[in-house]
Amino acid sequence: MSDPCKLYCRSGSSLIPKGLVKDGTKCQFDEAADNNDVCVGGKCMSVGCDYGFGSGFVLDRCKVCNGDSTSCTLVVETYTNDWREKGIDNAELMYVVPKGSRRILVGELAKDKNSIALQGAKKNYLIKLPSGKTVLEAAGSTITYDKRSGKEFIDIPGPINQALRFMFVFNAGKNKGVKCKYFTSKKSEINPNDVEWIEDTESGWSACSEACAGGNQTLNVKCTRKDDKSIVADSACKGSVKPQDVQTCNTQPCEPKWYVPAWSSCSMTCGHGVMTRKVECRMKVQNPAVYQTVSDGSCKESKPDTTKSCFKVACPPEWLPSLWGECSKTCGGGIITRTLSCKRQNSDDSFSPVPAVFCQKTIKPPLTEECNVDVPCKAKPNKRRRTRKPRRNKRRNTCDDQSTRDIKWN
């Protein structure tokens, strides 16, 4: 089954899906594997040795979480003696693995008729001459004896709480070699020639961090030992060039979208006003925030509104003047007048009259104003004044002093 987080019911040769496993179920059941991955919501989630989701932390070869493999030393030995003393009572000591060692593996290099036996620190036999696979708990660890392709081996994950003695038991034929490999708690030094950069080609490049406008994808590159490919600190590989582990991806511009900023404040502090915003069709050309403005037609969706009405609170009553009347004079300065009304603005922007007492605390606009002050009056033309002469009658009366006078006849 390819999906470890699904349950199946087997009926003959058929598998019937039966939902998902319980959250927290391990994705793998290999007890020998250092794998903490668990199923969550039907998906296998990566869990590091620190039990953190997606941390990427793994045990180094010294079984230290996120370690650099320097807290232990690898010991590799090969027993090639041509021992000919037959039987378990004449077995020869091959190796003594010290207390605290871990990841112990002792095995024959080739199939032969001889055997491997195991003693405790007090020379008591823990594994003598087994006829088949044997698993026991001893020396603080699980000990497994088995054969693969006719070759005997003993596997002990450790750490062991006592020294263990591995014995060669001659039965017949030539010894074809027995190899012993284990890790001690002795701190080790890393030779630059013993390490190399390794690319995780199995996982490959990660998914791109962005769908457009340029993102990054990474490749897991680790500094490892050449002998067993165990991970060490990156600083151990500082003498060699690290392969490229980051590259750009998805550099094409993003699809144009409407850039919709926040609305402006209301144009009025009371009553009805207008809020505005500048809406643009833009496309992202470079992450994280480099945009290019394009024509409105480039955006597929309808353009959002750029204005909308706003109403915070009703305005208080105020004096509203009527239109000015006609000026009292057409020239030389006059007076125009108007009337005032105390009114309140309604929600529909109309005004309703209210008692004048509600406008007492508001500033009252002027009721009168000068007008036509700058319009001069036209001057009247000057007329010569004529003295009216008395009308004479044709009949004249002469006085003794030679003067005359007009006589008015009734």
Coordinates of C-alpha atoms in Angstrom, one line a residue:
M1 CA 0.0 0.0 0.0
S2 CA 1.5 3.3 -1.1
D3 CA -0.4 5.4 1.4
P4 CA 0.6 4.6 5.0
C5 CA -2.1 6.8 6.5
K6 CA -5.1 5.0 5.1
L7 CA -6.9 1.9 6.4
Y8 CA -7.8 -0.9 4.2
C9 CA -9.8 -4.1 4.7
R10 CA -8.4 -7.1 2.8
S11 CA -11.1 -9.3 1.2
G12 CA -9.4 -12.1 -0.8
S13 CA -7.2 -10.3 -3.3
S14 CA -9.1 -7.0 -2.9
L15 CA -8.4 -4.0 -0.6
I16 CA -11.4 -2.0 0.5
P17 CA -10.7 1.5 1.9
K18 CA -11.8 2.0 5.5
G19 CA -11.0 5.6 6.2
L20 CA -7.8 7.0 7.8
V21 CA -5.6 5.8 10.6
K22 CA -5.7 7.6 14.0
D23 CA -3.6 10.9 14.1
G24 CA -0.2 10.2 15.6
T25 CA 0.2 6.7 14.0
K26 CA 3.7 6.2 12.8
C27 CA 4.1 6.1 9.0
Q28 CA 6.6 3.3 9.3
F29 CA 6.8 0.4 11.7
D30 CA 10.4 -0.5 11.2
E31 CA 11.7 -0.4 14.8
A32 CA 15.3 -0.3 13.5
A33 CA 14.7 2.8 11.5
D34 CA 15.3 6.2 13.1
N35 CA 12.0 7.6 11.7
N36 CA 9.5 9.6 13.8
D37 CA 7.1 10.5 10.9
V38 CA 3.5 10.3 11.9
C39 CA 0.1 10.5 10.2
V40 CA -2.0 13.7 10.8
G41 CA -5.3 14.2 9.0
G42 CA -4.5 11.4 6.6
K43 CA -1.1 12.7 5.6
C44 CA 2.4 11.5 6.6
M45 CA 4.0 14.5 8.3
S46 CA 7.8 14.7 8.7
V47 CA 8.9 14.7 12.3
G48 CA 12.5 15.4 13.3
C49 CA 14.5 13.7 16.0
D50 CA 13.5 16.6 18.2
Y51 CA 9.9 15.6 17.6
G52 CA 9.2 18.8 15.9
F53 CA 7.1 18.9 12.7
G54 CA 9.2 19.7 9.7
S55 CA 12.3 20.6 11.7
G56 CA 14.5 18.4 9.5
F57 CA 16.6 17.3 12.5
V58 CA 18.0 13.8 12.3
L59 CA 20.2 11.6 14.5
D60 CA 23.8 11.6 13.6
R61 CA 25.8 8.4 13.7
C62 CA 26.5 8.9 17.4
K63 CA 22.7 9.0 17.9
V64 CA 22.8 12.6 18.9
C65 CA 19.8 14.7 17.6
N66 CA 21.1 17.2 15.0
G67 CA 24.6 16.4 16.0
D68 CA 27.8 16.7 14.0
S69 CA 29.0 13.0 14.4
T70 CA 32.0 14.1 16.5
S71 CA 30.8 12.8 19.9
C72 CA 31.7 9.2 19.0
T73 CA 34.4 7.3 17.2
L74 CA 33.9 4.6 14.6
V75 CA 35.9 1.4 15.2
V76 CA 36.2 -1.2 12.4
E77 CA 38.2 -4.4 12.8
T78 CA 38.5 -7.6 10.9
Y79 CA 39.4 -11.0 12.5
T80 CA 41.3 -13.2 10.0
N81 CA 43.1 -15.7 12.3
D82 CA 43.3 -19.2 11.0
W83 CA 42.1 -20.7 14.4
R84 CA 41.9 -24.5 14.3
E85 CA 41.0 -25.4 17.9
K86 CA 37.6 -27.0 17.5
G87 CA 34.5 -26.5 19.6
I88 CA 32.9 -24.0 21.9
D89 CA 35.2 -24.8 24.7
N90 CA 38.2 -23.8 22.6
A91 CA 36.7 -20.7 21.1
E92 CA 39.1 -17.8 20.5
L93 CA 38.4 -14.2 21.6
M94 CA 38.0 -11.9 18.5
Y95 CA 36.9 -8.6 20.0
V96 CA 36.0 -6.9 23.3
V97 CA 33.5 -4.1 22.6
P98 CA 33.7 -1.6 25.5
K99 CA 30.8 -0.4 27.7
G100 CA 28.8 2.5 26.3
S101 CA 29.3 1.4 22.7
R102 CA 26.4 1.5 20.2
R103 CA 25.4 0.4 16.7
I104 CA 27.5 -2.8 17.1
L105 CA 27.5 -5.1 14.1
V106 CA 29.6 -8.3 13.9
G107 CA 29.3 -10.6 10.9
E108 CA 31.0 -13.1 8.7
L109 CA 32.4 -11.8 5.4
A110 CA 31.6 -15.0 3.6
K111 CA 29.6 -18.2 4.1
D112 CA 31.6 -20.9 6.0
K113 CA 31.1 -23.7 8.6
N114 CA 32.4 -21.7 11.6
S115 CA 30.3 -19.8 14.2
I116 CA 30.2 -16.6 16.2
A117 CA 29.5 -16.7 19.9
L118 CA 28.9 -13.9 22.4
Q119 CA 29.9 -13.6 26.0
G120 CA 29.1 -11.0 28.7
A121 CA 31.7 -9.1 30.7
K122 CA 32.0 -12.1 33.1
K123 CA 32.6 -14.5 30.3
N124 CA 29.2 -16.0 30.6
Y125 CA 27.7 -17.0 27.2
L126 CA 24.8 -14.9 26.0
I127 CA 24.7 -16.5 22.6
K128 CA 26.4 -19.9 22.4
L129 CA 25.5 -22.1 19.4
P130 CA 22.1 -21.0 18.2
S131 CA 20.3 -23.1 15.5
G132 CA 18.3 -20.1 14.1
K133 CA 17.4 -16.5 14.7
T134 CA 17.7 -15.5 18.3
V135 CA 16.5 -12.2 19.9
L136 CA 17.3 -11.5 23.6
E137 CA 17.5 -8.6 26.0
A138 CA 20.9 -8.3 27.6
A139 CA 23.6 -5.7 28.4
G140 CA 21.0 -3.0 28.4
S141 CA 20.0 -3.5 24.7
T142 CA 18.3 -5.8 22.3
I143 CA 20.6 -8.4 20.8
T144 CA 19.8 -10.1 17.6
Y145 CA 21.5 -13.2 16.1
D146 CA 20.6 -14.3 12.6
K147 CA 21.9 -15.6 9.2
R148 CA 21.7 -13.9 5.9
S149 CA 22.7 -15.9 2.8
G150 CA 24.4 -18.4 5.2
K151 CA 26.5 -15.7 6.8
E152 CA 26.1 -15.2 10.6
F153 CA 25.8 -11.8 12.2
I154 CA 25.0 -10.3 15.5
D155 CA 23.4 -6.8 15.7
I156 CA 23.2 -4.7 18.9
P157 CA 21.9 -1.1 18.7
G158 CA 23.1 -0.2 22.2
P159 CA 24.3 1.6 24.1
I160 CA 25.5 -1.4 26.1
N161 CA 25.9 -1.2 29.9
Q162 CA 28.8 -3.7 30.0
A163 CA 31.6 -4.9 27.8
L164 CA 30.8 -7.7 25.4
R165 CA 33.2 -10.4 24.1
F166 CA 32.8 -11.8 20.6
M167 CA 34.2 -15.4 20.2
F168 CA 35.3 -17.4 17.1
V169 CA 34.1 -21.0 17.2
F170 CA 36.0 -23.3 14.8
N171 CA 33.9 -26.1 13.3
A172 CA 35.6 -26.9 10.0
G173 CA 37.2 -25.2 7.1
K174 CA 39.2 -22.0 6.8
N175 CA 38.1 -18.8 8.5
K176 CA 37.0 -16.4 5.8
G177 CA 37.0 -13.3 8.0
V178 CA 34.7 -11.8 10.6
K179 CA 34.2 -8.0 10.6
C180 CA 33.3 -5.9 13.7
K181 CA 32.0 -2.4 13.5
Y182 CA 30.8 -0.2 16.4
F183 CA 30.8 3.3 17.7
T184 CA 32.4 4.3 21.0
S185 CA 31.7 7.4 23.1
K186 CA 35.2 8.7 22.5
K187 CA 35.1 12.1 20.8
S188 CA 36.5 12.1 17.3
E189 CA 38.2 14.5 15.0
I190 CA 37.1 15.0 11.4
N191 CA 39.7 14.9 8.7
P192 CA 38.7 17.2 5.8
N193 CA 39.6 14.4 3.4
D194 CA 37.0 12.1 5.0
V195 CA 34.0 14.3 4.3
E196 CA 32.2 15.6 1.2
W197 CA 29.1 17.5 0.2
I198 CA 26.1 15.3 -0.8
E199 CA 23.0 16.5 -2.6
D200 CA 19.7 15.0 -1.7
T201 CA 18.8 14.0 -5.2
E202 CA 16.0 11.7 -4.0
S203 CA 14.0 14.6 -2.6
G204 CA 15.3 17.0 -5.3
W205 CA 14.6 20.7 -5.4
S206 CA 11.8 22.0 -3.1
A207 CA 8.7 23.6 -4.4
C208 CA 9.0 27.2 -5.5
S209 CA 8.3 29.6 -2.6
E210 CA 6.3 31.9 -5.0
A211 CA 3.9 31.2 -7.8
C212 CA 5.1 34.2 -9.9
A213 CA 7.3 37.3 -9.8
G214 CA 10.3 35.3 -8.7
G215 CA 10.7 32.8 -5.8
N216 CA 13.3 30.5 -4.4
Q217 CA 13.6 26.7 -4.3
T218 CA 16.2 24.9 -2.2
L219 CA 18.1 21.6 -2.5
N220 CA 19.1 19.8 0.7
V221 CA 22.9 19.7 0.6
K222 CA 24.7 18.2 3.6
C223 CA 28.3 17.6 4.7
T224 CA 28.7 13.9 5.2
R225 CA 31.3 11.3 6.0
K226 CA 32.6 9.4 3.0
D227 CA 32.6 6.1 4.9
D228 CA 29.0 5.8 6.1
K229 CA 27.4 8.9 4.6
S230 CA 26.5 10.1 8.1
I231 CA 25.8 13.8 8.5
V232 CA 28.4 16.1 10.1
A233 CA 28.6 19.8 10.7
D234 CA 28.7 22.0 7.5
S235 CA 31.9 23.5 8.9
A236 CA 33.7 20.2 8.3
C237 CA 33.3 20.7 4.6
K238 CA 34.5 24.3 4.5
G239 CA 37.6 23.3 2.5
S240 CA 35.4 22.3 -0.5
V241 CA 33.0 24.2 -2.6
K242 CA 29.4 23.7 -1.6
P243 CA 27.1 22.9 -4.5
Q244 CA 24.4 25.4 -5.3
D245 CA 21.5 24.8 -2.9
V246 CA 19.3 27.8 -3.8
Q247 CA 18.0 28.9 -7.2
T248 CA 15.3 31.3 -8.5
C249 CA 12.1 30.1 -10.0
N250 CA 8.8 31.3 -11.4
T251 CA 10.2 34.6 -12.5
Q252 CA 7.2 35.5 -14.8
P253 CA 5.0 38.5 -13.8
C254 CA 1.9 37.7 -11.8
E255 CA -1.6 38.1 -13.3
P256 CA -2.8 41.7 -13.1
K257 CA -5.0 42.4 -10.2
W258 CA -6.8 45.4 -8.8
Y259 CA -4.8 47.3 -6.2
V260 CA -7.4 48.5 -3.7
P261 CA -6.1 50.8 -1.0
A262 CA -8.0 51.9 2.1
W263 CA -10.7 54.5 1.9
S264 CA -9.9 58.1 2.6
S265 CA -11.4 59.8 5.6
C266 CA -14.9 61.2 5.1
S267 CA -15.0 64.6 3.4
M268 CA -17.4 65.9 6.1
T269 CA -17.1 65.6 9.9
C270 CA -20.9 65.5 10.2
G271 CA -23.8 64.8 7.9
H272 CA -23.2 63.3 4.5
G273 CA -19.8 63.3 2.8
V274 CA -17.7 61.3 0.3
M275 CA -14.8 58.9 0.8
T276 CA -12.4 58.2 -2.1
R277 CA -9.6 55.8 -3.0
K278 CA -7.3 55.4 -6.0
V279 CA -7.9 51.9 -7.5
E280 CA -5.2 50.7 -10.0
C281 CA -4.8 47.6 -12.1
R282 CA -1.3 46.4 -11.3
M283 CA 0.8 43.3 -11.7
K284 CA 3.6 42.1 -9.4
V285 CA 6.9 41.8 -11.4
Q286 CA 9.3 41.1 -8.6
N287 CA 8.9 39.9 -5.0
P288 CA 8.3 41.0 -2.4
A289 CA 6.7 44.2 -3.5
V290 CA 7.7 45.6 -7.0
Y291 CA 4.6 46.4 -9.0
Q292 CA 3.9 47.7 -12.5
T293 CA 0.7 49.7 -13.3
V294 CA -1.1 48.5 -16.4
S295 CA -4.3 49.5 -18.2
D296 CA -7.6 48.8 -16.4
G297 CA -8.6 46.4 -19.2
S298 CA -5.8 44.1 -18.2
C299 CA -7.6 43.2 -15.0
K300 CA -10.3 40.5 -15.5
E301 CA -12.5 41.4 -12.6
S302 CA -14.8 44.4 -12.5
K303 CA -13.1 47.6 -11.1
P304 CA -14.0 48.2 -7.5
D305 CA -15.7 51.5 -6.6
T306 CA -13.5 54.6 -6.2
T307 CA -16.1 56.7 -4.2
K308 CA -18.8 56.0 -1.7
S309 CA -20.9 58.2 0.5
C310 CA -20.3 58.4 4.2
F311 CA -22.3 59.7 7.2
K312 CA -20.7 59.9 10.6
V313 CA -23.2 61.8 12.8
A314 CA -26.0 64.3 12.2
C315 CA -24.8 67.9 12.1
P316 CA -26.2 70.2 14.8
P317 CA -28.8 72.8 14.0
E318 CA -27.4 76.0 12.3
W319 CA -28.5 79.3 11.0
L320 CA -29.3 79.1 7.3
P321 CA -29.7 82.4 5.5
S322 CA -32.2 83.2 2.7
L323 CA -31.0 84.7 -0.5
W324 CA -30.0 88.4 -0.4
G325 CA -32.7 90.9 -1.4
E326 CA -32.2 93.8 -3.8
C327 CA -29.9 96.6 -3.0
S328 CA -31.6 99.7 -1.6
K329 CA -29.7 101.9 -4.0
T330 CA -28.4 101.3 -7.4
C331 CA -25.3 103.5 -6.9
G332 CA -23.3 105.2 -4.3
G333 CA -23.7 102.5 -1.7
G334 CA -26.8 100.9 -0.3
I335 CA -27.9 98.0 1.9
I336 CA -29.1 94.5 1.2
T337 CA -30.9 92.3 3.7
R338 CA -31.8 88.7 4.2
T339 CA -33.5 86.5 6.8
L340 CA -32.2 83.7 9.0
S341 CA -33.8 80.4 9.9
C342 CA -32.6 77.8 12.4
K343 CA -32.7 74.4 10.7
R344 CA -31.4 70.8 11.1
Q345 CA -30.1 68.7 8.3
N346 CA -32.0 65.4 7.7
S347 CA -30.5 62.1 6.7
D348 CA -31.6 62.7 3.1
D349 CA -29.7 66.0 3.1
S350 CA -32.9 68.1 3.3
F351 CA -33.3 70.7 6.1
S352 CA -36.1 71.0 8.6
P353 CA -36.8 74.2 10.7
V354 CA -36.4 73.9 14.4
P355 CA -36.9 76.4 17.2
A356 CA -34.4 79.3 17.2
V357 CA -33.3 78.3 20.7
F358 CA -31.3 75.3 19.2
C359 CA -29.1 77.7 17.3
Q360 CA -28.3 80.0 20.2
K361 CA -24.8 78.7 20.6
T362 CA -24.0 78.9 16.9
I363 CA -22.5 81.9 15.1
K364 CA -25.2 84.0 13.5
P365 CA -24.5 85.2 10.0
P366 CA -25.0 88.9 9.3
L367 CA -28.5 90.0 8.2
T368 CA -27.3 93.1 6.3
E369 CA -24.5 94.0 4.0
E370 CA -23.4 97.0 2.0
C371 CA -24.0 96.9 -1.7
N372 CA -23.2 98.9 -4.8
V373 CA -20.5 100.8 -2.9
D374 CA -18.2 100.8 -5.8
V375 CA -20.9 101.9 -8.3
P376 CA -20.7 105.8 -8.7
C377 CA -23.9 107.7 -9.4
K378 CA -24.0 109.7 -12.8
A379 CA -23.6 113.5 -12.3
K380 CA -26.6 115.8 -13.6
P381 CA -25.7 118.3 -16.4
N382 CA -25.4 122.1 -15.3
K383 CA -28.2 124.6 -16.6
R384 CA -27.8 128.5 -16.9
R385 CA -30.5 130.3 -14.8
R386 CA -32.4 132.9 -16.8
T387 CA -34.1 135.9 -15.1
R388 CA -37.6 136.4 -16.3
K389 CA -38.2 139.9 -17.6
P390 CA -41.5 141.5 -17.0
R391 CA -43.8 141.5 -19.9
R392 CA -44.5 144.9 -21.4
N393 CA -47.8 146.2 -22.6
K394 CA -47.8 148.1 -25.8
R395 CA -49.5 150.9 -24.0
R396 CA -47.0 152.7 -22.0
N397 CA -47.5 155.4 -19.4
T398 CA -44.9 158.0 -19.1
C399 CA -44.2 159.6 -15.8
D400 CA -43.1 163.1 -15.1
D401 CA -39.6 162.0 -14.4
Q402 CA -39.4 160.4 -17.8
S403 CA -39.5 156.9 -16.4
T404 CA -41.9 154.4 -17.6
R405 CA -43.8 151.5 -16.0
D406 CA -45.8 148.7 -17.1
I407 CA -49.4 148.9 -16.5
K408 CA -51.2 145.7 -16.0
W409 CA -54.7 145.8 -17.2
N410 CA -57.2 143.8 -15.4

